[in-house]
Amino acid sequence: MAGRPECVFDAAQIREGVRDLARRIRERWPEGGLTLLCVLKGAALFAADLARELGDGLELTFVQARSYGKSTVSSGEVTLGEFEDEALRGRRVVVADTIVDTGLTLSRVVAEVRERGADAILTCVLVDKPVRRTVDVTPDLVGFTVPDRFLVGYGLDHDGHHRGLPYLGVLGESADE
Ligand code: 5GP
Ligand code: MG
């Protein structure tokens, strides 16, 4: 395992990015009464911070998504866990994920949320990696855009490690061997 991940976005930059995303959500939907859907596990820290910035008047709900396993490359297949249907039906839903890579996860989650009768959907991601896209999906709100790098920290793991890091970083070479 490579050593300490090299910092790409530090805690202060992340805080500013999250604050700005919350401001843009409130601009779009000033009346409150929204549902924040956190895509687990990676978005646990992001959604918690986003919820705090959004403040009162939101419902928080979760779905688990899997596609990477132990690798740093998407398997191309996304497995989703259960949704809390009552939190989505007739609601304005913000889908929060920390990072979009191929776009498979976000497009699958959005399709399922739509199917469950959401009134409106906003996709909100902290980090976008547009060069890696295999599915035609563009998040509505993006904090940072990065080239093709595998990030860890701030909820993102590599084989179960690094989720608790307070910053987003990159692993050294050969992390996927
Ligand atoms: P996608 O389906 O767009 O390929 O990837 C979305 C999911 O894959 C994210 O929710 C995240 O869990 C994981 N993912 C995508 N890119 C990265 C990355 O650079 N690092 C980590 N640790 N996970 C990633
Ligand atoms: Mg992972």
CSV table of C-alpha atoms and ligand atoms in Angstrom, one decimal:
chain,number,residue,atom,x,y,z
A,1,MET,CA,0.0,0.0,0.0
A,2,ALA,CA,1.3,3.4,-1.0
A,3,GLY,CA,2.0,5.9,1.8
A,4,ARG,CA,0.1,9.0,2.9
A,5,PRO,CA,-2.1,10.3,0.1
A,6,GLU,CA,-1.0,13.6,-1.4
A,7,CYS,CA,-3.4,16.4,-0.8
A,8,VAL,CA,-5.5,17.7,-3.8
A,9,PHE,CA,-8.2,19.7,-2.0
A,10,ASP,CA,-7.6,20.5,1.7
A,11,ALA,CA,-10.3,20.8,4.4
A,12,ALA,CA,-10.7,24.5,4.0
A,13,GLN,CA,-11.1,24.2,0.2
A,14,ILE,CA,-13.7,21.4,0.7
A,15,ARG,CA,-15.6,23.5,3.3
A,16,GLU,CA,-15.8,26.5,0.8
A,17,GLY,CA,-16.8,24.1,-2.0
A,18,VAL,CA,-19.6,22.6,0.1
A,19,ARG,CA,-20.8,26.0,1.3
A,20,ASP,CA,-21.0,27.2,-2.3
A,21,LEU,CA,-23.0,24.1,-3.4
A,22,ALA,CA,-25.4,24.7,-0.5
A,23,ARG,CA,-25.9,28.3,-1.6
A,24,ARG,CA,-26.6,27.2,-5.2
A,25,ILE,CA,-29.1,24.6,-4.0
A,26,ARG,CA,-30.9,27.3,-1.9
A,27,GLU,CA,-30.9,29.6,-5.0
A,28,ARG,CA,-32.6,27.0,-7.1
A,29,TRP,CA,-35.0,25.9,-4.4
A,30,PRO,CA,-35.4,28.8,-1.9
A,31,GLU,CA,-38.6,27.4,-0.3
A,32,GLY,CA,-36.9,24.6,1.5
A,33,GLY,CA,-38.7,21.3,2.0
A,34,LEU,CA,-36.2,19.2,0.1
A,35,THR,CA,-34.9,15.7,0.5
A,36,LEU,CA,-31.1,15.1,0.5
A,37,LEU,CA,-30.3,11.7,-0.9
A,38,CYS,CA,-26.8,10.5,0.1
A,39,VAL,CA,-25.2,7.9,-2.1
A,40,LEU,CA,-23.3,5.6,0.3
A,41,LYS,CA,-20.7,5.0,1.3
A,42,GLY,CA,-18.6,7.6,-0.4
A,43,ALA,CA,-20.9,10.6,0.1
A,44,ALA,CA,-21.4,10.1,3.8
A,45,LEU,CA,-19.1,12.9,4.9
A,46,PHE,CA,-20.1,15.2,2.0
A,47,ALA,CA,-23.8,14.8,2.7
A,48,ALA,CA,-23.3,15.4,6.4
A,49,ASP,CA,-21.5,18.6,5.7
A,50,LEU,CA,-23.9,19.6,3.0
A,51,ALA,CA,-26.9,19.0,5.3
A,52,ARG,CA,-25.3,21.2,8.0
A,53,GLU,CA,-24.8,24.0,5.4
A,54,LEU,CA,-28.4,23.6,4.1
A,55,GLY,CA,-29.7,23.9,7.6
A,56,ASP,CA,-33.2,23.2,8.8
A,57,GLY,CA,-36.1,22.0,6.7
A,58,LEU,CA,-34.7,18.9,4.9
A,59,GLU,CA,-35.3,15.2,5.0
A,60,LEU,CA,-32.1,13.1,4.8
A,61,THR,CA,-32.2,9.7,3.1
A,62,PHE,CA,-29.7,7.2,1.9
A,63,VAL,CA,-29.0,4.5,-0.7
A,64,GLN,CA,-26.0,2.3,-1.0
A,65,ALA,CA,-24.2,1.9,-4.4
A,66,ARG,CA,-21.4,-0.4,-5.3
A,67,SER,CA,-19.3,-0.6,-8.5
A,68,TYR,CA,-15.6,-0.5,-7.7
A,69,GLY,CA,-14.8,-3.3,-5.3
A,70,LYS,CA,-11.1,-3.4,-4.5
A,71,SER,CA,-10.1,-1.7,-7.8
A,72,THR,CA,-9.6,1.9,-8.7
A,73,VAL,CA,-11.5,1.3,-11.9
A,74,SER,CA,-15.3,1.0,-12.1
A,75,SER,CA,-16.5,-2.6,-12.8
A,76,GLY,CA,-19.1,-1.1,-15.1
A,77,GLU,CA,-21.9,-2.6,-13.1
A,78,VAL,CA,-23.7,-0.7,-10.3
A,79,THR,CA,-25.5,-2.5,-7.5
A,80,LEU,CA,-28.0,-0.3,-5.6
A,81,GLY,CA,-29.5,-1.0,-2.2
A,82,GLU,CA,-32.9,-0.1,-1.0
A,83,PHE,CA,-34.4,3.4,-1.3
A,84,GLU,CA,-36.7,5.0,1.3
A,85,ASP,CA,-39.6,5.6,-1.1
A,86,GLU,CA,-41.6,7.9,1.1
A,87,ALA,CA,-38.7,10.3,1.3
A,88,LEU,CA,-38.7,10.6,-2.5
A,89,ARG,CA,-42.3,10.5,-3.7
A,90,GLY,CA,-43.6,13.9,-4.6
A,91,ARG,CA,-40.5,15.6,-3.2
A,92,ARG,CA,-37.7,17.8,-4.5
A,93,VAL,CA,-34.7,15.6,-4.2
A,94,VAL,CA,-31.0,16.6,-4.2
A,95,VAL,CA,-28.9,13.6,-5.1
A,96,ALA,CA,-25.5,14.1,-3.4
A,97,ASP,CA,-22.4,12.1,-4.4
A,98,THR,CA,-18.9,13.0,-3.7
A,99,ILE,CA,-17.6,12.2,-7.2
A,100,VAL,CA,-18.8,11.3,-10.7
A,101,ASP,CA,-16.5,9.2,-12.8
A,102,THR,CA,-18.1,7.1,-15.5
A,103,GLY,CA,-21.5,8.5,-14.6
A,104,LEU,CA,-23.1,5.1,-14.2
A,105,THR,CA,-23.9,5.4,-10.5
A,106,LEU,CA,-25.4,8.9,-10.9
A,107,SER,CA,-27.5,8.0,-13.9
A,108,ARG,CA,-28.8,4.8,-12.2
A,109,VAL,CA,-29.7,6.6,-9.0
A,110,VAL,CA,-31.4,9.4,-10.9
A,111,ALA,CA,-33.5,6.9,-12.9
A,112,GLU,CA,-34.6,5.1,-9.7
A,113,VAL,CA,-35.5,8.4,-8.0
A,114,ARG,CA,-37.5,9.5,-11.0
A,115,GLU,CA,-39.3,6.1,-11.0
A,116,ARG,CA,-40.3,6.6,-7.4
A,117,GLY,CA,-42.2,9.8,-8.3
A,118,ALA,CA,-39.8,12.6,-7.2
A,119,ASP,CA,-41.3,16.0,-8.1
A,120,ALA,CA,-37.9,17.4,-9.2
A,121,ILE,CA,-34.3,16.2,-9.0
A,122,LEU,CA,-31.0,18.2,-8.6
A,123,THR,CA,-27.7,16.3,-8.9
A,124,CYS,CA,-25.0,17.7,-6.7
A,125,VAL,CA,-21.4,16.4,-6.7
A,126,LEU,CA,-18.4,17.8,-5.0
A,127,VAL,CA,-16.0,16.5,-7.7
A,128,ASP,CA,-16.5,15.8,-11.3
A,129,LYS,CA,-14.1,13.8,-13.6
A,130,PRO,CA,-15.8,14.5,-16.9
A,131,VAL,CA,-13.0,12.9,-19.1
A,132,ARG,CA,-13.9,9.5,-17.7
A,133,ARG,CA,-17.6,9.6,-18.6
A,134,THR,CA,-19.1,6.6,-20.4
A,135,VAL,CA,-22.7,7.6,-19.7
A,136,ASP,CA,-24.3,10.8,-20.9
A,137,VAL,CA,-24.9,12.5,-17.6
A,138,THR,CA,-24.0,16.0,-16.5
A,139,PRO,CA,-24.4,16.9,-12.8
A,140,ASP,CA,-26.4,20.0,-12.2
A,141,LEU,CA,-24.1,21.4,-9.5
A,142,VAL,CA,-20.4,20.7,-9.4
A,143,GLY,CA,-17.9,21.8,-6.7
A,144,PHE,CA,-14.5,21.0,-8.4
A,145,THR,CA,-13.5,19.5,-11.7
A,146,VAL,CA,-10.5,17.2,-11.9
A,147,PRO,CA,-8.6,15.2,-14.6
A,148,ASP,CA,-8.4,11.4,-14.5
A,149,ARG,CA,-7.1,10.8,-10.9
A,150,PHE,CA,-8.3,8.3,-8.4
A,151,LEU,CA,-9.1,10.3,-5.2
A,152,VAL,CA,-9.3,9.1,-1.6
A,153,GLY,CA,-10.3,10.7,1.6
A,154,TYR,CA,-13.3,12.7,2.7
A,155,GLY,CA,-15.5,9.6,2.5
A,156,LEU,CA,-13.8,8.0,-0.5
A,157,ASP,CA,-11.9,4.8,-0.1
A,158,HIS,CA,-9.4,2.6,-1.8
A,159,ASP,CA,-10.2,-1.0,-0.7
A,160,GLY,CA,-11.8,0.2,2.5
A,161,HIS,CA,-8.9,2.6,3.5
A,162,HIS,CA,-8.7,6.4,3.8
A,163,ARG,CA,-12.4,7.3,4.2
A,164,GLY,CA,-11.7,9.3,7.4
A,165,LEU,CA,-9.1,11.6,5.9
A,166,PRO,CA,-10.3,15.2,6.3
A,167,TYR,CA,-9.0,16.1,2.8
A,168,LEU,CA,-9.2,14.7,-0.7
A,169,GLY,CA,-5.9,13.2,-2.0
A,170,VAL,CA,-4.3,10.9,-4.5
A,171,LEU,CA,-2.5,7.7,-3.9
A,172,GLY,CA,1.1,7.2,-5.1
A,173,GLU,CA,1.7,5.1,-8.2
A,174,SER,CA,1.0,1.4,-8.3
A,175,ALA,CA,-2.0,1.6,-5.9
A,176,ASP,CA,-4.0,-0.8,-8.1
A,177,GLU,CA,-1.5,-3.6,-8.4
B,1,5GP,P1,-19.1,6.2,-11.5
B,1,5GP,O1,-20.3,5.3,-11.4
B,1,5GP,O2,-19.5,7.6,-11.9
B,1,5GP,O3,-18.0,5.6,-12.3
B,1,5GP,O4,-18.5,6.4,-10.0
B,1,5GP,C1,-19.2,6.9,-9.0
B,1,5GP,C2,-18.8,6.2,-7.7
B,1,5GP,O5,-17.6,5.5,-7.8
B,1,5GP,C3,-18.7,7.2,-6.7
B,1,5GP,O6,-19.9,7.2,-5.9
B,1,5GP,C4,-17.5,6.7,-5.9
B,1,5GP,O7,-17.9,5.9,-4.8
B,1,5GP,C5,-16.7,5.9,-6.8
B,1,5GP,N1,-15.6,6.7,-7.4
B,1,5GP,C6,-15.5,7.3,-8.6
B,1,5GP,N2,-14.4,7.9,-8.7
B,1,5GP,C7,-13.7,7.7,-7.6
B,1,5GP,C8,-12.4,8.1,-7.2
B,1,5GP,O8,-11.6,8.8,-7.8
B,1,5GP,N3,-12.0,7.6,-6.0
B,1,5GP,C9,-12.8,6.8,-5.2
B,1,5GP,N4,-12.3,6.4,-4.0
B,1,5GP,N5,-14.0,6.4,-5.6
B,1,5GP,C10,-14.4,6.9,-6.8
B,2,MG,MG,-15.2,2.7,-3.0
